[in-house]
PDB file of N, CA and C in Angstrom:
ATOM      1  N   UNK A   1      44.233   7.864 -41.144  1.00  0.00           N
ATOM      2  CA  UNK A   1      45.255   9.088 -41.389  1.00  0.00           C
ATOM      3  C   UNK A   1      44.629  10.393 -42.141  1.00  0.00           C
ATOM      4  N   UNK A   2      45.537  12.159 -41.631  1.00  0.00           N
ATOM      5  CA  UNK A   2      44.958  13.170 -41.406  1.00  0.00           C
ATOM      6  C   UNK A   2      44.718  14.044 -42.939  1.00  0.00           C
ATOM      7  N   UNK A   3      43.435  13.588 -43.784  1.00  0.00           N
ATOM      8  CA  UNK A   3      43.607  14.548 -44.743  1.00  0.00           C
ATOM      9  C   UNK A   3      42.797  15.804 -45.108  1.00  0.00           C
ATOM     10  N   UNK A   4      43.818  16.603 -46.555  1.00  0.00           N
ATOM     11  CA  UNK A   4      42.847  17.912 -47.295  1.00  0.00           C
ATOM     12  C   UNK A   4      42.823  17.241 -48.876  1.00  0.00           C
ATOM     13  N   UNK A   5      42.266  18.904 -48.612  1.00  0.00           N
ATOM     14  CA  UNK A   5      41.907  18.120 -50.146  1.00  0.00           C
ATOM     15  C   UNK A   5      41.632  19.256 -50.400  1.00  0.00           C
ATOM     16  N   UNK A   6      41.898  19.972 -51.701  1.00  0.00           N
ATOM     17  CA  UNK A   6      42.523  21.353 -52.062  1.00  0.00           C
ATOM     18  C   UNK A   6      41.683  22.002 -53.620  1.00  0.00           C
ATOM     19  N   UNK A   7      40.882  22.295 -53.788  1.00  0.00           N
ATOM     20  CA  UNK A   7      40.198  23.179 -55.098  1.00  0.00           C
ATOM     21  C   UNK A   7      40.381  24.537 -55.078  1.00  0.00           C
ATOM     22  N   UNK A   8      39.546  24.225 -57.027  1.00  0.00           N
ATOM     23  CA  UNK A   8      39.415  25.800 -57.276  1.00  0.00           C
ATOM     24  C   UNK A   8      40.516  26.324 -58.071  1.00  0.00           C
ATOM     25  N   UNK A   9      41.812  25.688 -58.674  1.00  0.00           N
ATOM     26  CA  UNK A   9      42.816  26.837 -59.152  1.00  0.00           C
ATOM     27  C   UNK A   9      42.513  26.540 -60.292  1.00  0.00           C
ATOM     28  N   UNK A  10      43.064  27.501 -61.978  1.00  0.00           N
ATOM     29  CA  UNK A  10      42.371  28.000 -62.596  1.00  0.00           C
ATOM     30  C   UNK A  10      44.253  28.534 -63.455  1.00  0.00           C
ATOM     31  N   UNK A  11      43.774  28.500 -65.429  1.00  0.00           N
ATOM     32  CA  UNK A  11      44.162  29.443 -66.094  1.00  0.00           C
ATOM     33  C   UNK A  11      43.622  30.227 -66.225  1.00  0.00           C
ATOM     34  N   UNK A  12      44.188  31.626 -65.551  1.00  0.00           N
ATOM     35  CA  UNK A  12      44.094  33.332 -65.325  1.00  0.00           C
ATOM     36  C   UNK A  12      44.602  34.253 -66.223  1.00  0.00           C
ATOM     37  N   UNK A  13      44.712  35.312 -66.393  1.00  0.00           N
ATOM     38  CA  UNK A  13      45.279  36.083 -66.891  1.00  0.00           C
ATOM     39  C   UNK A  13      46.396  36.620 -66.234  1.00  0.00           C
ATOM     40  N   UNK A  14      46.463  37.428 -66.067  1.00  0.00           N
ATOM     41  CA  UNK A  14      47.341  38.711 -64.788  1.00  0.00           C
ATOM     42  C   UNK A  14      45.892  39.713 -64.124  1.00  0.00           C
ATOM     43  N   UNK A  15      45.786  39.742 -63.423  1.00  0.00           N
ATOM     44  CA  UNK A  15      44.403  41.149 -62.847  1.00  0.00           C
ATOM     45  C   UNK A  15      43.211  40.523 -63.283  1.00  0.00           C
ATOM     46  N   UNK A  16      43.079  39.244 -62.722  1.00  0.00           N
ATOM     47  CA  UNK A  16      41.791  38.730 -62.379  1.00  0.00           C
ATOM     48  C   UNK A  16      42.648  37.694 -61.185  1.00  0.00           C
ATOM     49  N   UNK A  17      41.164  37.523 -60.370  1.00  0.00           N
ATOM     50  CA  UNK A  17      41.538  36.614 -58.675  1.00  0.00           C
ATOM     51  C   UNK A  17      40.529  35.205 -59.141  1.00  0.00           C
ATOM     52  N   UNK A  18      41.000  34.125 -58.351  1.00  0.00           N
ATOM     53  CA  UNK A  18      40.199  33.158 -58.274  1.00  0.00           C
ATOM     54  C   UNK A  18      40.059  32.413 -56.231  1.00  0.00           C
ATOM     55  N   UNK A  19      39.455  31.826 -56.043  1.00  0.00           N
ATOM     56  CA  UNK A  19      39.663  31.810 -54.998  1.00  0.00           C
ATOM     57  C   UNK A  19      39.879  30.123 -54.657  1.00  0.00           C
ATOM     58  N   UNK A  20      40.852  29.590 -54.065  1.00  0.00           N
ATOM     59  CA  UNK A  20      40.635  28.424 -53.684  1.00  0.00           C
ATOM     60  C   UNK A  20      39.704  27.449 -52.146  1.00  0.00           C
ATOM     61  N   UNK A  21      39.900  26.993 -51.819  1.00  0.00           N
ATOM     62  CA  UNK A  21      39.168  25.971 -51.170  1.00  0.00           C
ATOM     63  C   UNK A  21      39.887  24.956 -50.872  1.00  0.00           C
ATOM     64  N   UNK A  22      39.558  24.189 -49.971  1.00  0.00           N
ATOM     65  CA  UNK A  22      41.016  23.136 -48.817  1.00  0.00           C
ATOM     66  C   UNK A  22      39.797  22.521 -48.005  1.00  0.00           C
ATOM     67  N   UNK A  23      39.705  21.462 -48.354  1.00  0.00           N
ATOM     68  CA  UNK A  23      38.416  20.570 -47.159  1.00  0.00           C
ATOM     69  C   UNK A  23      38.945  19.344 -46.099  1.00  0.00           C
ATOM     70  N   UNK A  24      38.160  19.472 -45.018  1.00  0.00           N
ATOM     71  CA  UNK A  24      38.895  17.932 -44.980  1.00  0.00           C
ATOM     72  C   UNK A  24      38.158  18.078 -43.597  1.00  0.00           C
ATOM     73  N   UNK A  25      38.848  16.690 -42.234  1.00  0.00           N
ATOM     74  CA  UNK A  25      38.073  16.223 -41.469  1.00  0.00           C
ATOM     75  C   UNK A  25      37.851  17.826 -40.315  1.00  0.00           C
ATOM     76  N   UNK A  26      36.069  16.913 -40.062  1.00  0.00           N
ATOM     77  CA  UNK A  26      35.865  18.452 -39.097  1.00  0.00           C
ATOM     78  C   UNK A  26      36.593  18.186 -37.362  1.00  0.00           C
ATOM     79  N   UNK A  27      37.561  17.895 -37.160  1.00  0.00           N
ATOM     80  CA  UNK A  27      38.881  17.947 -35.787  1.00  0.00           C
ATOM     81  C   UNK A  27      39.889  19.315 -36.288  1.00  0.00           C
ATOM     82  N   UNK A  28      39.498  18.453 -37.446  1.00  0.00           N
ATOM     83  CA  UNK A  28      41.471  18.962 -37.868  1.00  0.00           C
ATOM     84  C   UNK A  28      41.301  21.013 -38.434  1.00  0.00           C
ATOM     85  N   UNK A  29      40.016  21.028 -38.130  1.00  0.00           N
ATOM     86  CA  UNK A  29      39.635  22.357 -39.024  1.00  0.00           C
ATOM     87  C   UNK A  29      38.669  23.067 -37.999  1.00  0.00           C
ATOM     88  N   UNK A  30      38.989  22.756 -36.749  1.00  0.00           N
ATOM     89  CA  UNK A  30      38.030  23.458 -35.820  1.00  0.00           C
ATOM     90  C   UNK A  30      39.033  23.309 -34.408  1.00  0.00           C
ATOM     91  N   UNK A  31      40.290  22.389 -34.180  1.00  0.00           N
ATOM     92  CA  UNK A  31      42.172  23.316 -32.943  1.00  0.00           C
ATOM     93  C   UNK A  31      43.398  22.948 -34.233  1.00  0.00           C
ATOM     94  N   UNK A  32      42.983  22.992 -35.205  1.00  0.00           N
ATOM     95  CA  UNK A  32      44.264  23.168 -35.716  1.00  0.00           C
ATOM     96  C   UNK A  32      44.883  24.684 -35.959  1.00  0.00           C
ATOM     97  N   UNK A  33      45.879  25.509 -36.276  1.00  0.00           N
ATOM     98  CA  UNK A  33      46.279  26.882 -37.864  1.00  0.00           C
ATOM     99  C   UNK A  33      46.175  26.023 -38.760  1.00  0.00           C
ATOM    100  N   UNK A  34      45.897  26.729 -39.645  1.00  0.00           N
ATOM    101  CA  UNK A  34      45.156  26.454 -40.752  1.00  0.00           C
ATOM    102  C   UNK A  34      46.387  27.289 -41.983  1.00  0.00           C
ATOM    103  N   UNK A  35      46.996  26.535 -43.436  1.00  0.00           N
ATOM    104  CA  UNK A  35      48.000  27.402 -43.884  1.00  0.00           C
ATOM    105  C   UNK A  35      48.174  26.869 -45.128  1.00  0.00           C
ATOM    106  N   UNK A  36      47.922  27.917 -45.965  1.00  0.00           N
ATOM    107  CA  UNK A  36      48.458  27.537 -47.518  1.00  0.00           C
ATOM    108  C   UNK A  36      49.813  27.869 -47.924  1.00  0.00           C
ATOM    109  N   UNK A  37      50.340  26.652 -49.377  1.00  0.00           N
ATOM    110  CA  UNK A  37      51.648  26.728 -49.836  1.00  0.00           C
ATOM    111  C   UNK A  37      51.238  26.701 -50.796  1.00  0.00           C
ATOM    112  N   UNK A  38      52.794  26.843 -51.736  1.00  0.00           N
ATOM    113  CA  UNK A  38      52.862  27.205 -52.943  1.00  0.00           C
ATOM    114  C   UNK A  38      54.225  26.590 -53.928  1.00  0.00           C
ATOM    115  N   UNK A  39      54.216  25.766 -54.173  1.00  0.00           N
ATOM    116  CA  UNK A  39      55.506  25.659 -55.437  1.00  0.00           C
ATOM    117  C   UNK A  39      55.627  25.767 -56.560  1.00  0.00           C
ATOM    118  N   UNK A  40      56.725  26.294 -57.246  1.00  0.00           N
ATOM    119  CA  UNK A  40      56.544  26.777 -58.070  1.00  0.00           C
ATOM    120  C   UNK A  40      57.674  25.402 -58.618  1.00  0.00           C
ATOM    121  N   UNK A  41      58.288  25.621 -60.496  1.00  0.00           N
ATOM    122  CA  UNK A  41      58.787  24.500 -61.099  1.00  0.00           C
ATOM    123  C   UNK A  41      59.693  24.692 -60.579  1.00  0.00           C
ATOM    124  N   UNK A  42      60.787  24.185 -59.673  1.00  0.00           N
ATOM    125  CA  UNK A  42      62.148  24.334 -60.186  1.00  0.00           C
ATOM    126  C   UNK A  42      62.834  25.153 -59.223  1.00  0.00           C
ATOM    127  N   UNK A  43      61.402  24.917 -57.849  1.00  0.00           N
ATOM    128  CA  UNK A  43      61.398  26.232 -56.637  1.00  0.00           C
ATOM    129  C   UNK A  43      61.310  24.779 -55.628  1.00  0.00           C
ATOM    130  N   UNK A  44      61.878  25.556 -54.001  1.00  0.00           N
ATOM    131  CA  UNK A  44      60.791  24.953 -52.689  1.00  0.00           C
ATOM    132  C   UNK A  44      59.998  25.613 -53.109  1.00  0.00           C
ATOM    133  N   UNK A  45      58.868  24.391 -51.900  1.00  0.00           N
ATOM    134  CA  UNK A  45      58.039  25.056 -51.287  1.00  0.00           C
ATOM    135  C   UNK A  45      57.568  25.673 -50.042  1.00  0.00           C
ATOM    136  N   UNK A  46      56.885  27.047 -50.977  1.00  0.00           N
ATOM    137  CA  UNK A  46      56.346  28.009 -49.207  1.00  0.00           C
ATOM    138  C   UNK A  46      55.801  28.649 -48.670  1.00  0.00           C
ATOM    139  N   UNK A  47      55.536  29.383 -47.547  1.00  0.00           N
ATOM    140  CA  UNK A  47      54.497  29.049 -46.784  1.00  0.00           C
ATOM    141  C   UNK A  47      53.873  30.488 -47.752  1.00  0.00           C
ATOM    142  N   UNK A  48      52.528  30.981 -47.991  1.00  0.00           N
ATOM    143  CA  UNK A  48      51.543  31.400 -48.478  1.00  0.00           C
ATOM    144  C   UNK A  48      51.490  32.611 -47.353  1.00  0.00           C
ATOM    145  N   UNK A  49      50.466  31.188 -46.410  1.00  0.00           N
ATOM    146  CA  UNK A  49      49.282  32.144 -46.305  1.00  0.00           C
ATOM    147  C   UNK A  49      49.264  31.257 -44.580  1.00  0.00           C
ATOM    148  N   UNK A  50      48.686  32.443 -43.588  1.00  0.00           N
ATOM    149  CA  UNK A  50      48.632  31.078 -42.111  1.00  0.00           C
ATOM    150  C   UNK A  50      47.915  31.983 -41.657  1.00  0.00           C
ATOM    151  N   UNK A  51      46.701  31.023 -40.589  1.00  0.00           N
ATOM    152  CA  UNK A  51      45.246  31.875 -39.899  1.00  0.00           C
ATOM    153  C   UNK A  51      45.703  30.666 -38.373  1.00  0.00           C
ATOM    154  N   UNK A  52      44.739  31.286 -37.609  1.00  0.00           N
ATOM    155  CA  UNK A  52      45.168  30.279 -35.993  1.00  0.00           C
ATOM    156  C   UNK A  52      43.336  29.934 -35.976  1.00  0.00           C
ATOM    157  N   UNK A  53      42.927  29.081 -35.096  1.00  0.00           N
ATOM    158  CA  UNK A  53      41.612  29.037 -34.760  1.00  0.00           C
ATOM    159  C   UNK A  53      41.178  30.786 -34.799  1.00  0.00           C
ATOM    160  N   UNK A  54      42.392  30.914 -33.822  1.00  0.00           N
ATOM    161  CA  UNK A  54      41.416  32.848 -33.401  1.00  0.00           C
ATOM    162  C   UNK A  54      41.047  33.926 -34.533  1.00  0.00           C
ATOM    163  N   UNK A  55      41.467  32.990 -35.607  1.00  0.00           N
ATOM    164  CA  UNK A  55      41.725  33.620 -36.720  1.00  0.00           C
ATOM    165  C   UNK A  55      42.862  35.476 -37.274  1.00  0.00           C
ATOM    166  N   UNK A  56      43.662  34.760 -36.664  1.00  0.00           N
ATOM    167  CA  UNK A  56      44.763  35.966 -36.602  1.00  0.00           C
ATOM    168  C   UNK A  56      45.685  35.530 -37.748  1.00  0.00           C
ATOM    169  N   UNK A  57      45.651  35.845 -38.901  1.00  0.00           N
ATOM    170  CA  UNK A  57      46.647  35.836 -39.891  1.00  0.00           C
ATOM    171  C   UNK A  57      48.012  36.345 -40.726  1.00  0.00           C
ATOM    172  N   UNK A  58      48.986  35.778 -41.159  1.00  0.00           N
ATOM    173  CA  UNK A  58      50.400  36.266 -41.801  1.00  0.00           C
ATOM    174  C   UNK A  58      50.362  35.443 -43.188  1.00  0.00           C
ATOM    175  N   UNK A  59      50.702  36.752 -43.990  1.00  0.00           N
ATOM    176  CA  UNK A  59      51.331  36.519 -45.047  1.00  0.00           C
ATOM    177  C   UNK A  59      52.534  36.883 -46.092  1.00  0.00           C
ATOM    178  N   UNK A  60      52.901  35.929 -46.503  1.00  0.00           N
ATOM    179  CA  UNK A  60      54.079  35.797 -46.895  1.00  0.00           C
ATOM    180  C   UNK A  60      54.311  37.562 -48.066  1.00  0.00           C
ATOM    181  N   UNK A  61      55.430  38.790 -47.972  1.00  0.00           N
ATOM    182  CA  UNK A  61      55.450  39.676 -48.547  1.00  0.00           C
ATOM    183  C   UNK A  61      55.297  39.633 -49.547  1.00  0.00           C
ATOM    184  N   UNK A  62      55.389  38.709 -50.116  1.00  0.00           N
ATOM    185  CA  UNK A  62      55.532  38.862 -52.029  1.00  0.00           C
ATOM    186  C   UNK A  62      53.193  38.453 -52.394  1.00  0.00           C
ATOM    187  N   UNK A  63      52.296  38.167 -51.280  1.00  0.00           N
ATOM    188  CA  UNK A  63      51.204  38.439 -51.751  1.00  0.00           C
ATOM    189  C   UNK A  63      50.248  39.614 -50.905  1.00  0.00           C
ATOM    190  N   UNK A  64      51.597  39.667 -49.659  1.00  0.00           N
ATOM    191  CA  UNK A  64      50.340  40.921 -48.560  1.00  0.00           C
ATOM    192  C   UNK A  64      49.183  42.152 -49.270  1.00  0.00           C
ATOM    193  N   UNK A  65      48.644  42.449 -48.955  1.00  0.00           N
ATOM    194  CA  UNK A  65      48.057  43.317 -50.364  1.00  0.00           C
ATOM    195  C   UNK A  65      46.896  42.787 -51.079  1.00  0.00           C
ATOM    196  N   UNK A  66      46.968  41.559 -51.948  1.00  0.00           N
ATOM    197  CA  UNK A  66      45.738  40.582 -53.214  1.00  0.00           C
ATOM    198  C   UNK A  66      45.726  39.609 -52.866  1.00  0.00           C
ATOM    199  N   UNK A  67      45.821  39.174 -51.682  1.00  0.00           N
ATOM    200  CA  UNK A  67      45.402  37.713 -50.911  1.00  0.00           C
ATOM    201  C   UNK A  67      45.067  37.570 -49.643  1.00  0.00           C
ATOM    202  N   UNK A  68      43.807  36.856 -49.077  1.00  0.00           N
ATOM    203  CA  UNK A  68      43.198  36.985 -47.614  1.00  0.00           C
ATOM    204  C   UNK A  68      42.805  35.283 -47.635  1.00  0.00           C
ATOM    205  N   UNK A  69      43.781  35.439 -46.644  1.00  0.00           N
ATOM    206  CA  UNK A  69      43.663  33.550 -46.020  1.00  0.00           C
ATOM    207  C   UNK A  69      42.195  33.973 -44.896  1.00  0.00           C
ATOM    208  N   UNK A  70      40.970  32.657 -45.096  1.00  0.00           N
ATOM    209  CA  UNK A  70      39.939  32.813 -44.117  1.00  0.00           C
ATOM    210  C   UNK A  70      39.247  31.447 -43.492  1.00  0.00           C
ATOM    211  N   UNK A  71      38.983  31.637 -42.715  1.00  0.00           N
ATOM    212  CA  UNK A  71      38.051  29.676 -42.111  1.00  0.00           C
ATOM    213  C   UNK A  71      36.925  29.582 -42.645  1.00  0.00           C
ATOM    214  N   UNK A  72      36.659  28.542 -42.979  1.00  0.00           N
ATOM    215  CA  UNK A  72      34.669  28.069 -41.882  1.00  0.00           C
ATOM    216  C   UNK A  72      35.331  27.172 -41.523  1.00  0.00           C
ATOM    217  N   UNK A  73      35.353  27.241 -40.030  1.00  0.00           N
ATOM    218  CA  UNK A  73      35.145  25.389 -38.910  1.00  0.00           C
ATOM    219  C   UNK A  73      34.185  24.699 -38.354  1.00  0.00           C
ATOM    220  N   UNK A  74      32.454  26.296 -39.508  1.00  0.00           N
ATOM    221  CA  UNK A  74      31.135  24.783 -39.298  1.00  0.00           C
ATOM    222  C   UNK A  74      31.042  23.834 -40.346  1.00  0.00           C
ATOM    223  N   UNK A  75      32.237  24.633 -41.392  1.00  0.00           N
ATOM    224  CA  UNK A  75      32.151  23.394 -42.955  1.00  0.00           C
ATOM    225  C   UNK A  75      33.718  23.788 -43.520  1.00  0.00           C
ATOM    226  N   UNK A  76      34.514  22.787 -42.378  1.00  0.00           N
ATOM    227  CA  UNK A  76      35.482  22.383 -42.796  1.00  0.00           C
ATOM    228  C   UNK A  76      36.315  22.072 -43.211  1.00  0.00           C
ATOM    229  N   UNK A  77      36.072  24.470 -44.162  1.00  0.00           N
ATOM    230  CA  UNK A  77      36.966  24.002 -44.621  1.00  0.00           C
ATOM    231  C   UNK A  77      37.410  25.718 -44.774  1.00  0.00           C
ATOM    232  N   UNK A  78      38.948  26.012 -45.446  1.00  0.00           N
ATOM    233  CA  UNK A  78      39.890  26.959 -45.091  1.00  0.00           C
ATOM    234  C   UNK A  78      39.885  27.817 -47.357  1.00  0.00           C
ATOM    235  N   UNK A  79      39.406  29.136 -46.913  1.00  0.00           N
ATOM    236  CA  UNK A  79      40.672  30.021 -47.845  1.00  0.00           C
ATOM    237  C   UNK A  79      41.715  31.081 -48.316  1.00  0.00           C
ATOM    238  N   UNK A  80      41.220  30.528 -49.861  1.00  0.00           N
ATOM    239  CA  UNK A  80      42.413  31.768 -49.978  1.00  0.00           C
ATOM    240  C   UNK A  80      41.716  32.767 -51.283  1.00  0.00           C
ATOM    241  N   UNK A  81      41.844  33.436 -50.396  1.00  0.00           N
ATOM    242  CA  UNK A  81      41.083  35.148 -52.143  1.00  0.00           C
ATOM    243  C   UNK A  81      42.418  35.099 -52.877  1.00  0.00           C
ATOM    244  N   UNK A  82      42.129  35.000 -54.155  1.00  0.00           N
ATOM    245  CA  UNK A  82      43.863  35.594 -54.531  1.00  0.00           C
ATOM    246  C   UNK A  82      43.047  36.430 -55.511  1.00  0.00           C
ATOM    247  N   UNK A  83      43.393  37.946 -55.078  1.00  0.00           N
ATOM    248  CA  UNK A  83      43.408  39.713 -56.171  1.00  0.00           C
ATOM    249  C   UNK A  83      44.129  39.513 -56.989  1.00  0.00           C
ATOM    250  N   UNK A  84      44.383  40.706 -57.775  1.00  0.00           N
ATOM    251  CA  UNK A  84      45.463  41.217 -58.871  1.00  0.00           C
ATOM    252  C   UNK A  84      46.428  40.151 -58.944  1.00  0.00           C
ATOM    253  N   UNK A  85      46.197  38.546 -59.362  1.00  0.00           N
ATOM    254  CA  UNK A  85      47.330  37.920 -59.760  1.00  0.00           C
ATOM    255  C   UNK A  85      47.914  38.554 -60.617  1.00  0.00           C
ATOM    256  N   UNK A  86      49.368  37.989 -60.394  1.00  0.00           N
ATOM    257  CA  UNK A  86      50.958  38.456 -61.810  1.00  0.00           C
ATOM    258  C   UNK A  86      51.510  36.210 -61.797  1.00  0.00           C
ATOM    259  N   UNK A  87      51.848  36.647 -63.076  1.00  0.00           N
ATOM    260  CA  UNK A  87      53.012  35.916 -63.554  1.00  0.00           C
ATOM    261  C   UNK A  87      53.887  34.466 -62.098  1.00  0.00           C
ATOM    262  N   UNK A  88      53.948  35.753 -61.459  1.00  0.00           N
ATOM    263  CA  UNK A  88      54.584  35.108 -59.916  1.00  0.00           C
ATOM    264  C   UNK A  88      54.087  34.378 -59.754  1.00  0.00           C
ATOM    265  N   UNK A  89      52.813  34.295 -59.786  1.00  0.00           N
ATOM    266  CA  UNK A  89      52.182  33.429 -58.607  1.00  0.00           C
ATOM    267  C   UNK A  89      51.580  31.661 -59.709  1.00  0.00           C
ATOM    268  N   UNK A  90      52.340  31.377 -60.081  1.00  0.00           N
ATOM    269  CA  UNK A  90      51.727  30.557 -61.220  1.00  0.00           C
ATOM    270  C   UNK A  90      52.699  29.751 -60.135  1.00  0.00           C
ATOM    271  N   UNK A  91      51.611  28.693 -59.167  1.00  0.00           N
ATOM    272  CA  UNK A  91      52.116  27.691 -59.477  1.00  0.00           C
ATOM    273  C   UNK A  91      51.536  26.026 -59.008  1.00  0.00           C
ATOM    274  N   UNK A  92      51.761  25.359 -58.170  1.00  0.00           N
ATOM    275  CA  UNK A  92      50.922  24.155 -57.435  1.00  0.00           C
ATOM    276  C   UNK A  92      50.757  25.020 -55.894  1.00  0.00           C
ATOM    277  N   UNK A  93      49.495  24.807 -55.407  1.00  0.00           N
ATOM    278  CA  UNK A  93      49.088  25.246 -54.147  1.00  0.00           C
ATOM    279  C   UNK A  93      48.564  23.773 -53.238  1.00  0.00           C
ATOM    280  N   UNK A  94      48.958  24.158 -52.045  1.00  0.00           N
ATOM    281  CA  UNK A  94      48.723  22.702 -50.686  1.00  0.00           C
ATOM    282  C   UNK A  94      48.239  24.168 -50.104  1.00  0.00           C
ATOM    283  N   UNK A  95      47.273  23.223 -49.552  1.00  0.00           N
ATOM    284  CA  UNK A  95      46.824  23.104 -47.749  1.00  0.00           C
ATOM    285  C   UNK A  95      47.391  21.931 -46.956  1.00  0.00           C
ATOM    286  N   UNK A  96      47.671  22.756 -45.472  1.00  0.00           N
ATOM    287  CA  UNK A  96      48.138  21.947 -44.720  1.00  0.00           C
ATOM    288  C   UNK A  96      47.501  22.705 -43.428  1.00  0.00           C
ATOM    289  N   UNK A  97      48.167  21.864 -42.196  1.00  0.00           N
ATOM    290  CA  UNK A  97      48.211  22.646 -40.935  1.00  0.00           C
ATOM    291  C   UNK A  97      49.245  23.688 -40.372  1.00  0.00           C
ATOM    292  N   UNK A  98      49.052  24.221 -39.771  1.00  0.00           N
ATOM    293  CA  UNK A  98      50.636  24.772 -39.687  1.00  0.00           C
ATOM    294  C   UNK A  98      51.356  24.063 -39.354  1.00  0.00           C
ATOM    295  N   UNK A  99      51.663  23.274 -38.654  1.00  0.00           N
ATOM    296  CA  UNK A  99      52.202  22.239 -37.967  1.00  0.00           C
ATOM    297  C   UNK A  99      52.879  20.929 -39.045  1.00  0.00           C
ATOM    298  N   UNK A 100      52.399  21.498 -39.984  1.00  0.00           N
ATOM    299  CA  UNK A 100      52.406  19.993 -42.122  1.00  0.00           C
ATOM    300  C   UNK A 100      52.054  18.381 -40.600  1.00  0.00           C
ATOM    301  N   UNK A 101      51.303  18.306 -40.588  1.00  0.00           N
ATOM    302  CA  UNK A 101      50.792  17.755 -40.237  1.00  0.00           C
ATOM    303  C   UNK A 101      49.919  16.751 -40.634  1.00  0.00           C
ATOM    304  N   UNK A 102      49.302  17.028 -41.602  1.00  0.00           N
ATOM    305  CA  UNK A 102      48.836  16.445 -42.622  1.00  0.00           C
ATOM    306  C   UNK A 102      49.755  15.549 -44.436  1.00  0.00           C
ATOM    307  N   UNK A 103      48.716  14.491 -44.182  1.00  0.00           N
ATOM    308  CA  UNK A 103      48.923  14.365 -45.305  1.00  0.00           C
ATOM    309  C   UNK A 103      48.449  14.827 -46.413  1.00  0.00           C
ATOM    310  N   UNK A 104      50.080  15.136 -47.377  1.00  0.00           N
ATOM    311  CA  UNK A 104      49.110  16.119 -48.294  1.00  0.00           C
ATOM    312  C   UNK A 104      48.758  15.744 -49.751  1.00  0.00           C
ATOM    313  N   UNK A 105      47.769  16.662 -50.334  1.00  0.00           N
ATOM    314  CA  UNK A 105      46.617  16.459 -50.515  1.00  0.00           C
ATOM    315  C   UNK A 105      48.002  15.815 -52.464  1.00  0.00           C
ATOM    316  N   UNK A 106      46.786  16.884 -53.472  1.00  0.00           N
ATOM    317  CA  UNK A 106      47.391  16.527 -54.791  1.00  0.00           C
ATOM    318  C   UNK A 106      47.516  17.851 -55.014  1.00  0.00           C
ATOM    319  N   UNK A 107      47.045  18.666 -54.285  1.00  0.00           N
ATOM    320  CA  UNK A 107      47.023  19.735 -54.825  1.00  0.00           C
ATOM    321  C   UNK A 107      46.596  20.580 -55.448  1.00  0.00           C
ATOM    322  N   UNK A 108      46.111  22.243 -55.898  1.00  0.00           N
ATOM    323  CA  UNK A 108      45.575  22.800 -57.199  1.00  0.00           C
ATOM    324  C   UNK A 108      46.426  23.481 -57.822  1.00  0.00           C
ATOM    325  N   UNK A 109      46.709  23.708 -59.646  1.00  0.00           N
ATOM    326  CA  UNK A 109      47.648  24.513 -60.175  1.00  0.00           C
ATOM    327  C   UNK A 109      46.547  25.366 -60.468  1.00  0.00           C
ATOM    328  N   UNK A 110      47.279  26.911 -59.963  1.00  0.00           N
ATOM    329  CA  UNK A 110      47.394  27.955 -60.774  1.00  0.00           C
ATOM    330  C   UNK A 110      47.949  28.646 -61.743  1.00  0.00           C
ATOM    331  N   UNK A 111      48.201  28.381 -62.678  1.00  0.00           N
ATOM    332  CA  UNK A 111      48.486  29.867 -63.833  1.00  0.00           C
ATOM    333  C   UNK A 111      48.232  31.581 -63.957  1.00  0.00           C
ATOM    334  N   UNK A 112      49.073  32.025 -64.269  1.00  0.00           N
ATOM    335  CA  UNK A 112      48.895  33.355 -64.480  1.00  0.00           C
ATOM    336  C   UNK A 112      49.766  33.640 -66.032  1.00  0.00           C
ATOM    337  N   UNK A 113      48.931  33.968 -66.841  1.00  0.00           N
ATOM    338  CA  UNK A 113      49.616  33.845 -68.406  1.00  0.00           C
ATOM    339  C   UNK A 113      48.998  34.631 -69.478  1.00  0.00           C
ATOM    340  N   UNK A 114      49.413  35.616 -69.074  1.00  0.00           N
ATOM    341  CA  UNK A 114      48.562  36.210 -70.772  1.00  0.00           C
ATOM    342  C   UNK A 114      48.697  35.735 -71.851  1.00  0.00           C
TER     343      UNK A 114
END
């Protein structure tokens, strides 16, 4: 199975920052575009950001200017730097290939609350 594992979530106050990490197999992170998704209670899973093997990025309108996706293929890792967090960012965050070909991990919980 192609597997990934997320980490870095936590409980923070509005305006604070978190950095999420996603690790997996070497071949996955060298040849596939990667993406971060999130799912809030009562809502569908949504695409947050993605990055191609060439480094091109895309962001959901709700996070543009606040989140940055990056990858380090040598470390088999994709990151999501989240700044200026808002309560509406509260969700369970997942990573996968852009084509969602990996097995879904457990995700990492991000909670933004005062």
